[in-house]
mmCIF file of C-alpha atoms and ligand atoms in Angstrom:
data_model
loop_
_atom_site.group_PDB
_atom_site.id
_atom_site.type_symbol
_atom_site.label_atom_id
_atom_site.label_comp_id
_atom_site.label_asym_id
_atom_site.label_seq_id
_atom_site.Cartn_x
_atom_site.Cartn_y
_atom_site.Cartn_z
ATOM 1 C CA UNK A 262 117.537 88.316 140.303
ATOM 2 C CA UNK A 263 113.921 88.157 140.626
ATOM 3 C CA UNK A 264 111.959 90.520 138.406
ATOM 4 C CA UNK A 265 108.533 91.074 140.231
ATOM 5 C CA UNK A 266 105.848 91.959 137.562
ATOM 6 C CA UNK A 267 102.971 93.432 138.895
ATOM 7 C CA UNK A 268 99.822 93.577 136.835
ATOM 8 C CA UNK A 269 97.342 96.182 137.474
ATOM 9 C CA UNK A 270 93.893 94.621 136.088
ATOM 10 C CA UNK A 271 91.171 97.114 135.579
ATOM 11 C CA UNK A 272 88.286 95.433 134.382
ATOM 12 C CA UNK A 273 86.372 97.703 132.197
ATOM 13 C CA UNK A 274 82.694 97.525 131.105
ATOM 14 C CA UNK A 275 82.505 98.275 128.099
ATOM 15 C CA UNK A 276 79.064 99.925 127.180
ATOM 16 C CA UNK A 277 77.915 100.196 123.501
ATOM 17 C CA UNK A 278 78.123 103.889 122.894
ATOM 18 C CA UNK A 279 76.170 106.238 120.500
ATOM 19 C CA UNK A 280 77.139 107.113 117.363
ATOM 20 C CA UNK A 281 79.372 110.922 117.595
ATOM 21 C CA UNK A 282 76.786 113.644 117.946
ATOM 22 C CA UNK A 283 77.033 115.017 114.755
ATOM 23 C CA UNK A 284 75.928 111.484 112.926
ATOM 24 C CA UNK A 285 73.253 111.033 115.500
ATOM 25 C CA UNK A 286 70.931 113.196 112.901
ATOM 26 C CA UNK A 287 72.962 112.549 109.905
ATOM 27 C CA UNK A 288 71.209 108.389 110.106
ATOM 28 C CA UNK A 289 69.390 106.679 107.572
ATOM 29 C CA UNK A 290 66.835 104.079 107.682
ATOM 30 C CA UNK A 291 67.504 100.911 105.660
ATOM 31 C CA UNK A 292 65.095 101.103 103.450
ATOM 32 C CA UNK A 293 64.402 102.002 99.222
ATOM 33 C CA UNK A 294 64.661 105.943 100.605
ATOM 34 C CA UNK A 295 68.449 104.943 101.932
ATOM 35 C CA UNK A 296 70.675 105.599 98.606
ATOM 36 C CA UNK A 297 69.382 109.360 98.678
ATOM 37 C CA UNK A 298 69.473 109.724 102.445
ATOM 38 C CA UNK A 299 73.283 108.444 102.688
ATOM 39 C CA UNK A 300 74.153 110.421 99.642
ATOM 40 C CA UNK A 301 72.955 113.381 100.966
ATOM 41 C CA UNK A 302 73.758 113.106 105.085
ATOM 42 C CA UNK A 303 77.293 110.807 104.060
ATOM 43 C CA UNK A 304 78.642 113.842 101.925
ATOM 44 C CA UNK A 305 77.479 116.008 105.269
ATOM 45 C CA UNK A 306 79.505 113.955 107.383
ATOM 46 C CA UNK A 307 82.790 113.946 105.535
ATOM 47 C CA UNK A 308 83.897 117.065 106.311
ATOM 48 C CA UNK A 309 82.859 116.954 110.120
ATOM 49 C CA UNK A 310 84.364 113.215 109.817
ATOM 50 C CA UNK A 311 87.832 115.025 108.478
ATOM 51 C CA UNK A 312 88.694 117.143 111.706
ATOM 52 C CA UNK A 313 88.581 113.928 113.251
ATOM 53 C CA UNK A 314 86.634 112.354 116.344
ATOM 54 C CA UNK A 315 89.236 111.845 119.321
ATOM 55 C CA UNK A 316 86.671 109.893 121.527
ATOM 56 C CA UNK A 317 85.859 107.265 118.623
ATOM 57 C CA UNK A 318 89.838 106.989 117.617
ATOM 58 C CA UNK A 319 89.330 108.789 114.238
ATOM 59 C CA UNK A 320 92.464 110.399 113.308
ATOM 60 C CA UNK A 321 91.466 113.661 111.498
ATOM 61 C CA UNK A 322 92.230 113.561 107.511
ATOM 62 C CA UNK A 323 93.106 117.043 106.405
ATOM 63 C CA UNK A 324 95.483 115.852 105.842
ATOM 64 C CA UNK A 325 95.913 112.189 107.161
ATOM 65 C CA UNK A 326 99.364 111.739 108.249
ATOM 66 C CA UNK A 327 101.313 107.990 108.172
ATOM 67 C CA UNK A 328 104.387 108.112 109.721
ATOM 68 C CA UNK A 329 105.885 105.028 108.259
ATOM 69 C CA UNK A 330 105.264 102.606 104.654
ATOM 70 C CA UNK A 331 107.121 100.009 103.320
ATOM 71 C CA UNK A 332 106.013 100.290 99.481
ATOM 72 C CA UNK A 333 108.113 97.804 98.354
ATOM 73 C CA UNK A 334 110.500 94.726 99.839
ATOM 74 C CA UNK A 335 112.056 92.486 97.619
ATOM 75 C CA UNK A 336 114.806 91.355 97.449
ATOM 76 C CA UNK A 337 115.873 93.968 94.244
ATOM 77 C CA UNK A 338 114.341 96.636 95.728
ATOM 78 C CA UNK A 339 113.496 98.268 99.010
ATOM 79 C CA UNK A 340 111.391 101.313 98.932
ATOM 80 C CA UNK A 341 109.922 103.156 102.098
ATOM 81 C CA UNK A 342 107.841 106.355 102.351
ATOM 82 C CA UNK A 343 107.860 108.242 106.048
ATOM 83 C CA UNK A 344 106.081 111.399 107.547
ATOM 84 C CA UNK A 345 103.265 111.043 104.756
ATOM 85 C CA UNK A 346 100.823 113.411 104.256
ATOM 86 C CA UNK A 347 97.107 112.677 102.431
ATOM 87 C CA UNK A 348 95.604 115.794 101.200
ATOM 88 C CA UNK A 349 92.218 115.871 99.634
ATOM 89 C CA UNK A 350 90.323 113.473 101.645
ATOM 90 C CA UNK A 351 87.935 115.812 103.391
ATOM 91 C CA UNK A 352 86.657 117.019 100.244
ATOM 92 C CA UNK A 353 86.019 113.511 98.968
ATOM 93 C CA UNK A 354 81.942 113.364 97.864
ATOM 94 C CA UNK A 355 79.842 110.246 97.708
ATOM 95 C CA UNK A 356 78.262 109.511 94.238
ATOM 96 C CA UNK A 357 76.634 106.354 94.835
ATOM 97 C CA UNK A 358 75.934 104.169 96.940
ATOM 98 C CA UNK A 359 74.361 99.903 95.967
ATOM 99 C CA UNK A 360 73.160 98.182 98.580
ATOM 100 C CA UNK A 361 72.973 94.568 98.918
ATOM 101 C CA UNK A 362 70.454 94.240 102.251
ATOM 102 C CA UNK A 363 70.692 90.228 102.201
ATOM 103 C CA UNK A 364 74.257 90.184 102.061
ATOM 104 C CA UNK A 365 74.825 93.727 104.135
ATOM 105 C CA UNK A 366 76.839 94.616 101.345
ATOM 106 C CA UNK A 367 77.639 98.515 100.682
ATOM 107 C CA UNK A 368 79.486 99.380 97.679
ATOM 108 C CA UNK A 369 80.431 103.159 97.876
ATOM 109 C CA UNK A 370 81.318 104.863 95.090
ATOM 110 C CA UNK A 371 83.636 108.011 95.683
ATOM 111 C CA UNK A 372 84.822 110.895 93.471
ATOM 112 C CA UNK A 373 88.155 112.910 94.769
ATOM 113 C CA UNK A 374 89.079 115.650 92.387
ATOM 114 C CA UNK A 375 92.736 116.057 94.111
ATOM 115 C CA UNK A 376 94.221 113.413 96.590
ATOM 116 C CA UNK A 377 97.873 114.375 96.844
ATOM 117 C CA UNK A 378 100.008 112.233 99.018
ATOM 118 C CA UNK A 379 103.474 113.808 99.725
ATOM 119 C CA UNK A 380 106.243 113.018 102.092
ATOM 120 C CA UNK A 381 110.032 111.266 101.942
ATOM 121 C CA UNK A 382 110.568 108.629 100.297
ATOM 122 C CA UNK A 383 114.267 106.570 100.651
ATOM 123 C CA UNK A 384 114.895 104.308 97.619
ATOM 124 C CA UNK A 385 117.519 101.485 97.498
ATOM 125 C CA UNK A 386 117.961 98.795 95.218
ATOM 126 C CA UNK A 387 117.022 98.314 91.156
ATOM 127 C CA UNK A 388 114.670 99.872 88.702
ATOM 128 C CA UNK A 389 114.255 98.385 85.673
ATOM 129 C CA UNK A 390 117.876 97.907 85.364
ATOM 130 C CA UNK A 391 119.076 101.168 86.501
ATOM 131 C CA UNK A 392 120.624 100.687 90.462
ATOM 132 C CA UNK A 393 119.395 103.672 92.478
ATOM 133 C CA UNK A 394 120.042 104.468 95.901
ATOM 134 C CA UNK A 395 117.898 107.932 97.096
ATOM 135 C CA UNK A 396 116.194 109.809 99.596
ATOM 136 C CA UNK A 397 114.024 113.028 99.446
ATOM 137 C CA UNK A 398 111.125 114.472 99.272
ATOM 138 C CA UNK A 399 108.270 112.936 97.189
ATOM 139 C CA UNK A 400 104.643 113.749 95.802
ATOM 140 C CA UNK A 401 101.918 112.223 93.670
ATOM 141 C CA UNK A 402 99.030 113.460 92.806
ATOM 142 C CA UNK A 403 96.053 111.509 91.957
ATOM 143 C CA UNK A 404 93.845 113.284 89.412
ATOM 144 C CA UNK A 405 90.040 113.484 89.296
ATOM 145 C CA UNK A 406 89.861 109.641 91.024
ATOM 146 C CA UNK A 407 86.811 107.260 91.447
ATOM 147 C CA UNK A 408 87.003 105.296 94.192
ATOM 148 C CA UNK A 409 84.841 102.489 95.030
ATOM 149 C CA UNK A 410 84.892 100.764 98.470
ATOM 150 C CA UNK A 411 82.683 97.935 98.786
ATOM 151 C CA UNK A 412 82.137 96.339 102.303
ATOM 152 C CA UNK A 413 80.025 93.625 104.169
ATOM 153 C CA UNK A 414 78.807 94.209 107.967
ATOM 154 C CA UNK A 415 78.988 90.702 109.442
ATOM 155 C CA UNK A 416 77.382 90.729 113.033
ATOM 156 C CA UNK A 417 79.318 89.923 115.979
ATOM 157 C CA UNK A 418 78.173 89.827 119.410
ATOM 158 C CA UNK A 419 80.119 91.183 122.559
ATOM 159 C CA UNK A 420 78.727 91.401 126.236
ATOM 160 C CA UNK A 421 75.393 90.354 124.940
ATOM 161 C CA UNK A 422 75.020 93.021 122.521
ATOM 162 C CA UNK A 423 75.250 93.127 118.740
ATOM 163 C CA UNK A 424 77.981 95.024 116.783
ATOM 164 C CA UNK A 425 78.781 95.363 112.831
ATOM 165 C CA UNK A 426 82.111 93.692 111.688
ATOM 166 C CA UNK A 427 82.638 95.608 108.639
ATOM 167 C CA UNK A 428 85.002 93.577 106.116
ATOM 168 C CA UNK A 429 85.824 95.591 103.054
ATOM 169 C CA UNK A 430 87.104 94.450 99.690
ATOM 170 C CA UNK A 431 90.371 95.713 98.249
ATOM 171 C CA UNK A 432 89.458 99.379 96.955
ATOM 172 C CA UNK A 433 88.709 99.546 93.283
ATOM 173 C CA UNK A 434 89.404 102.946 91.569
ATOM 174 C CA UNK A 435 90.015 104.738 88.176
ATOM 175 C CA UNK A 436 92.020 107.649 87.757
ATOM 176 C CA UNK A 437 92.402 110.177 84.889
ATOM 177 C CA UNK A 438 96.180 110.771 85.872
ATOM 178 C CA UNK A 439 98.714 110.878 88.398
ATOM 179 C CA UNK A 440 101.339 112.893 88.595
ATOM 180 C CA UNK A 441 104.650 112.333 90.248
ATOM 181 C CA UNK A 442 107.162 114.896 91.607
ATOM 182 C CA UNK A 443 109.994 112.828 92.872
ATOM 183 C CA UNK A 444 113.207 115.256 94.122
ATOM 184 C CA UNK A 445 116.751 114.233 94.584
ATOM 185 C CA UNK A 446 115.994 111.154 92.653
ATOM 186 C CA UNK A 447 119.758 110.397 91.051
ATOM 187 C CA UNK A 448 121.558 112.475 93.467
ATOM 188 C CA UNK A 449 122.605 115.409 92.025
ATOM 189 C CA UNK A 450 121.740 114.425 88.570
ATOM 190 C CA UNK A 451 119.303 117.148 88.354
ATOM 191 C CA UNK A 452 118.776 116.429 84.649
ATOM 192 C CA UNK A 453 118.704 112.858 84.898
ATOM 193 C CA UNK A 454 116.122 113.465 87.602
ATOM 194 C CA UNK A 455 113.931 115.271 85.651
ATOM 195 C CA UNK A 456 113.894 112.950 82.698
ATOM 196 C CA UNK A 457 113.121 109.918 85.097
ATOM 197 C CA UNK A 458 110.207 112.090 86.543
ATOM 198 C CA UNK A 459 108.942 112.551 83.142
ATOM 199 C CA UNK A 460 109.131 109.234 81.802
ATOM 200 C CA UNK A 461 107.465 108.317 85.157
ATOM 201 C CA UNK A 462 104.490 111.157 84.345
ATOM 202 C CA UNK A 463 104.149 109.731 80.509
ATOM 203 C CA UNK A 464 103.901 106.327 81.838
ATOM 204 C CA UNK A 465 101.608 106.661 85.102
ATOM 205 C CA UNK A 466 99.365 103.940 84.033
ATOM 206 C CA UNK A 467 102.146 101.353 83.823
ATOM 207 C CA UNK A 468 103.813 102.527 87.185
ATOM 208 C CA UNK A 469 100.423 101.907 89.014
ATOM 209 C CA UNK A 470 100.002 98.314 87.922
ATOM 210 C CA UNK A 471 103.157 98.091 90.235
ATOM 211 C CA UNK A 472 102.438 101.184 92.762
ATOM 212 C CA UNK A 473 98.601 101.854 92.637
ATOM 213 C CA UNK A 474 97.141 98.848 94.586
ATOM 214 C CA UNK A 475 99.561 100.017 97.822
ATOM 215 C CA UNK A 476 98.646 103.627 97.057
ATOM 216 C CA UNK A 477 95.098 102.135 97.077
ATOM 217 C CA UNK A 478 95.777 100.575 100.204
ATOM 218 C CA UNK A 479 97.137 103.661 102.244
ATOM 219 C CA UNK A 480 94.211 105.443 101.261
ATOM 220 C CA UNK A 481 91.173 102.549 101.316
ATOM 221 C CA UNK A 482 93.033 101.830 105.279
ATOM 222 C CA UNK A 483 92.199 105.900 106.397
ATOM 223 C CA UNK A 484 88.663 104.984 105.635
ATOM 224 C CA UNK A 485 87.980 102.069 106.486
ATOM 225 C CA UNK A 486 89.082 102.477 110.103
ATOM 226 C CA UNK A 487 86.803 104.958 110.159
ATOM 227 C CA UNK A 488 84.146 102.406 110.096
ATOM 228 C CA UNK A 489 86.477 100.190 112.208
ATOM 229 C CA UNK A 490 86.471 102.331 114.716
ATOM 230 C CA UNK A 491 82.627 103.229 114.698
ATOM 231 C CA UNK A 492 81.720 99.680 114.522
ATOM 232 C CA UNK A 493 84.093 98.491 117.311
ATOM 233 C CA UNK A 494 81.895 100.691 120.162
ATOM 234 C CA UNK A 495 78.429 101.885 118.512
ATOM 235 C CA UNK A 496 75.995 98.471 118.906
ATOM 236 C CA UNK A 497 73.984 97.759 115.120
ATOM 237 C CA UNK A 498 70.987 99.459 117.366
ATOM 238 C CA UNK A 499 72.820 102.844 117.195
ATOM 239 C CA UNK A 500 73.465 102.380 113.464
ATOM 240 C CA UNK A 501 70.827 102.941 111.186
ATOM 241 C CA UNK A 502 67.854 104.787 111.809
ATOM 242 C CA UNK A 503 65.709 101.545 111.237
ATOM 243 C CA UNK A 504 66.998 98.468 110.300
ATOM 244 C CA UNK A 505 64.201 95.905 108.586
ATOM 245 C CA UNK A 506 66.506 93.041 108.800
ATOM 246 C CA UNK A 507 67.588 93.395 112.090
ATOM 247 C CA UNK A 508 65.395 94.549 114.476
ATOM 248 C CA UNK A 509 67.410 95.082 117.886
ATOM 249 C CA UNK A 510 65.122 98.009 119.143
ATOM 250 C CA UNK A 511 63.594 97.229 122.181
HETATM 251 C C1 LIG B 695 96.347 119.276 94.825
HETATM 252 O O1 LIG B 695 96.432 119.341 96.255
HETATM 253 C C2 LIG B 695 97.725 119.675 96.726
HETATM 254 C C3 LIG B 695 97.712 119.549 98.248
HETATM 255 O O2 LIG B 695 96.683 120.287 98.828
HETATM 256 C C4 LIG B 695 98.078 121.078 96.258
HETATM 257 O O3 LIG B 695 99.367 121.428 96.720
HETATM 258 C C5 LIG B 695 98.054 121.097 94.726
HETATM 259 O O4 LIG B 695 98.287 122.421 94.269
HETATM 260 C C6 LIG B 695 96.712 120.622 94.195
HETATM 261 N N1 LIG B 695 96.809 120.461 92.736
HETATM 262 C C7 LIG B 695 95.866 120.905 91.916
HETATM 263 C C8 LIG B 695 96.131 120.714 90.465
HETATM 264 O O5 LIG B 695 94.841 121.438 92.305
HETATM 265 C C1 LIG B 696 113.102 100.575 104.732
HETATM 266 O O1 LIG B 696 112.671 100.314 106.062
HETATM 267 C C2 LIG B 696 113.137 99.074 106.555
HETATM 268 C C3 LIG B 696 112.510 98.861 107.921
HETATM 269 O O2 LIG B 696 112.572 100.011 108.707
HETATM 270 C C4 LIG B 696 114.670 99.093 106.589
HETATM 271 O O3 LIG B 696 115.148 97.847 107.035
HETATM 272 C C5 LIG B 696 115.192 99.357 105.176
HETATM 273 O O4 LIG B 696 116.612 99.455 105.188
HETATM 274 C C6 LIG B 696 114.599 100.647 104.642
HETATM 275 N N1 LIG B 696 115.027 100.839 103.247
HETATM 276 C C7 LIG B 696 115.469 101.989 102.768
HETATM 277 C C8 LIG B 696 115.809 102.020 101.307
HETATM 278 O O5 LIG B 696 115.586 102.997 103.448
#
């Protein structure tokens, strides 16, 4: 049997677009007046940023929802968290911004007074040395958090015009606590559930050297598509209200 494939081929010119109306004022030119100007019209945009911008492919954030994470797979251990939910992000506020206008790098410093993700988690495998095998519902709550998320724009160029390539770091961040509330956890071991909760709660800062750099990474990957996604279809021209390195005005 012959399996005729037919492939529809729609060519599509792609034109740089602006930036979403509600940036359009909200730029700042690259200059010594930027760290205030982004300070101030960043923190503006957050919240406009949060309710998401269908036409740029900017999910909206309050709450950002995953559907799917494999925390961990070894070979001991399999752990997977579904139908996530990341609360707090729209209320994220910029502290600080450095700027590095050789290297394009941007290192932004973020303060989140409650990012809570919470969803199902399903557990097989060993802890320590105690075998569990689990599923139910999850949450941890990430206390009064600094987050720092330090990028460089690299310049590409697409149908002769110029676009950012923004390439982040791994996200660096300090937090005063976390707090897990992990249900079902042995079963129904209610009590044995609660004591591994609270040895989990007196010993955050040891679970995150294991846990916080994904946890990191689910959250750093919500915002930096954001700039993905800008950077993909708004040319460096749109960007920045004037740009002393790169001067693409015509
Ligand atoms: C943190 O945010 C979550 C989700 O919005 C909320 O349920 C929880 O009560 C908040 N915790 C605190 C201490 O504010
Ligand atoms: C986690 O997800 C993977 C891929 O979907 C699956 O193979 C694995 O069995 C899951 N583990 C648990 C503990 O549910």
């Amino acid at each position: 049997m012959r399996i005729i494939v037919i492939l529809t081929v729609s060519v599509v010119t792609t034109l740089g677009k602006q930036l979403p109306k509600f940036m359009q004022d909200l730029r700042c030119p690259l200059t010594h007046d930027f760290k205030p100007c982004f300070i101030e019209k960043g923190n503006a945009a957050i919240p406009f940023l949060a309710k998401g911008v269908p036409e740029y492919n900017i999910p909206k954030m309050d709450p950002a929802e995953i559907k799917h994470v494999q925390l961990v797979s070894t070979p001991l251990l399999s752990l997977n968290l579904t139908g996530l939910k990341i609360f707090g992000l729209e209320k994220l506020k910029i502290v600080d911004i450095e700027v590095d206008l050789k290297r394009r790098m941007f290192r932004t410093t973020l303060s989140g007074a409650n990012i809570t993700v919470a969803g199902k988690y399903s557990v097989n495998g060993q802890i320590l040395v105690l075998p569990i095998k689990s599923k139910g519902h999850f949450s941890v709550y990430l206390k009064n958090g600094i987050y720092i998320a330090t990028k460089i724009d690299y310049i590409v160029e697409r149908n002769g015009e110029k676009y950012y390539n923004p390439v982040f770091d791994p996200m660096d961040y300090h937090l005063e606590k976390v707090v897990f509330d992990i249900e079902n956890l042995f079963g129904g071991n209610k009590e044995l559930g609660a004591s591994v909760n609270e040895f989990l709660n007196n010993n955050w800062d040891i679970l995150m050297i294991e846990f916080g750099p994904e946890i990191a990474k689910i959250i750093s990957k919500i915002i930096t598509d954001i700039f993905d996604n800008l950077a993909a279809v708004v040319p460096v021209k749109y960007v920045f209200l004037d740009d002393p390195v790169f001067k693409f005005r015509k």
